[in-house]
C-alpha positions as a printed Julia matrix, in Angstrom:
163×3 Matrix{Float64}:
  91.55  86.48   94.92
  88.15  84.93   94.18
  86.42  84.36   96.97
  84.16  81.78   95.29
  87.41  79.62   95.2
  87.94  78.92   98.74
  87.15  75.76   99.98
  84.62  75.49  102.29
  86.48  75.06  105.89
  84.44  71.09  107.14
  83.34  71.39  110.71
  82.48  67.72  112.1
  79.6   66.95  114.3
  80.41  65.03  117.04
  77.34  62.26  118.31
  76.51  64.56  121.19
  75.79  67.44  118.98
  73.07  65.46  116.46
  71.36  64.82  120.21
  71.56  68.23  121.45
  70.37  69.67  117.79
  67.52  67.59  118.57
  66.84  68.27  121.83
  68.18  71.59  122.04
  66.66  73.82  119.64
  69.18  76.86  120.14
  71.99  74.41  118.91
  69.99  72.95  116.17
  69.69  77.02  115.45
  73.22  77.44  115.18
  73.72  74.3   113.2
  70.71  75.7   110.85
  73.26  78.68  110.01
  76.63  77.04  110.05
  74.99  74.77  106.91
  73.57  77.92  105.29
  76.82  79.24  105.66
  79.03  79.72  102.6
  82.01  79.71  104.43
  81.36  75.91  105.71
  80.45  72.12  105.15
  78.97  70.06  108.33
  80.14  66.9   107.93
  80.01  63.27  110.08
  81.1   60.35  109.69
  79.65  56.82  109.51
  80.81  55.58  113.02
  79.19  58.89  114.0
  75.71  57.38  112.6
  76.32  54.22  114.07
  76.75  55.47  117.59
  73.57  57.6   117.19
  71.99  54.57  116.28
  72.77  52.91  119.07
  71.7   55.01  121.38
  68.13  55.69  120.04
  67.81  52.34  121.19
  67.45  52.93  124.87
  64.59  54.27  123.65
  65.46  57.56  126.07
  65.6   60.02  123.09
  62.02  59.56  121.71
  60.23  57.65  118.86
  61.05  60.37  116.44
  64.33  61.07  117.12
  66.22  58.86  114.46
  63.97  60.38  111.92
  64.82  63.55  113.04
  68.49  63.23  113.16
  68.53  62.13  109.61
  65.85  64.76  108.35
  68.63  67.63  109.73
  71.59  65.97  108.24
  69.9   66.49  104.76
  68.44  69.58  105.89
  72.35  70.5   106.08
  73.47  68.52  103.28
  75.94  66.91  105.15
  78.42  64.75  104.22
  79.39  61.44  105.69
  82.35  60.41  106.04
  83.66  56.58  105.12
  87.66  55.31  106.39
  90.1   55.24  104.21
  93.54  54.25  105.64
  94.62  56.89  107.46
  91.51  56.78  110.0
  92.8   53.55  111.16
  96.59  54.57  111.58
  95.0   57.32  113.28
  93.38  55.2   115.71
  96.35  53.01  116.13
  98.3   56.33  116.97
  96.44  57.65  119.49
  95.23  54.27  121.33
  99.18  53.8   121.94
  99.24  58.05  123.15
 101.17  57.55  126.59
 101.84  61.11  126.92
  98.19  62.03  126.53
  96.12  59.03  127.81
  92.57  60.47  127.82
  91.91  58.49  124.29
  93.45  55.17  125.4
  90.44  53.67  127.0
  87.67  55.58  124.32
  86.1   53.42  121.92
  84.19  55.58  119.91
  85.58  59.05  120.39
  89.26  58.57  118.84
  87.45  57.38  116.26
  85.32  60.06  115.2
  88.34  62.47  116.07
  90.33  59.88  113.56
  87.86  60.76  111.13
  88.17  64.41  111.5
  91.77  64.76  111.44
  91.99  62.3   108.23
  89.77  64.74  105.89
  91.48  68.22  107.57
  88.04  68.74  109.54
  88.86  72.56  110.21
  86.42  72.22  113.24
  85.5   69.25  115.7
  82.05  69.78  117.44
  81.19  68.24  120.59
  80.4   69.15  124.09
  83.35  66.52  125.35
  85.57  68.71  127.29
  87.58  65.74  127.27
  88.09  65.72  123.32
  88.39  69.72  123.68
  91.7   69.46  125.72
  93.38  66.12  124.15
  96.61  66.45  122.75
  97.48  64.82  119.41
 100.91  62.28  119.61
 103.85  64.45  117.85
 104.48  61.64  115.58
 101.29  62.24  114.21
 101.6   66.17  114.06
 105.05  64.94  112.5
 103.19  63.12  109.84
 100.91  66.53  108.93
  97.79  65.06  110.68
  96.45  68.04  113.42
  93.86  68.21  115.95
  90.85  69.99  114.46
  89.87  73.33  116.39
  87.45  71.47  119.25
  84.54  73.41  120.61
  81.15  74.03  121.42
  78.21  74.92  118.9
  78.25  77.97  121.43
  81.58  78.57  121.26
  81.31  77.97  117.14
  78.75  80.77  116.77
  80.84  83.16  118.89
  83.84  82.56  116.81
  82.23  82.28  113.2
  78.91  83.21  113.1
  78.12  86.01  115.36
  77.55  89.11  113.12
């Protein structure tokens, strides 16, 4: 077994977590060695973007905070994520999830979740204890889709990185 040959297991960043590496440097840290990590890829997707975006411009975050959030997803080399079709039957499935409502009413977060799930995101990232405890529908488990593992950067580094 080649170890060279493994893929690299794609851990998501959630919106929360491109604030917090910026205003947090102890999870920017961990990010830092997640992406120098051979074992994984830090990934996002575009919606991700867009909501970060959006709110820089409440102007809360600081003049140099957009720059900053795209200067550490290079930094990373992460990839961004586009849709493709199953992000949106994704959505469609968990908008209509009676038995777990907590996504019904969330505009952005199924989606970045959607995202995740689509590309077999091994890890979700995000300081949403909300996303942490959701339950994906069966019919999507059914269909091979699964909930990536959902923690904390903190909870990442105790898991994965902690030598």
């Amino acid at each position: 077994l080649n170890l060279m040959d493994q893929p690299k297991k794609l851990v998501f960043l959630d919106t929360d977590i491109l604030i917090s590496a910026y205003e947090d440097p102890h999870c920017e840290g961990i990010l830092n060695h997640a992406a120098n990590h051979d074992g994984f890829q830090l990934v996002t997707s575009i919606t991700v973007l867009g909501e970060t975006l959006f709110k820089a411009m409440d102007n809360t975050l600081g003049k140099d905070f957009v720059i900053s959030v795209m200067a550490n997803l290079n930094r990373w080399d992460a990839e961004i994520m586009f849709p493709d079709e199953s992000v949106s039957r994704l959505c469609f499935s968990m908008s209509n999830n009676y038995d777990d409502s907590r996504m019904i009413g969330q505009k952005t977060d199924k989606v970045h979740l959607a995202y995740a799930m689509s590309q077999d995101c091994a890890v979700f990232l995000t300081h949403d204890v909300g996303l942490t405890r959701y339950r994906v529908p069966q019919e999507l488990q059914d269909a091979k889709f699964f909930k990536p593992e959902t923690m904390t950067p903190e909870a990442f580094w105790d898991r994965y990185l902690r030598r």
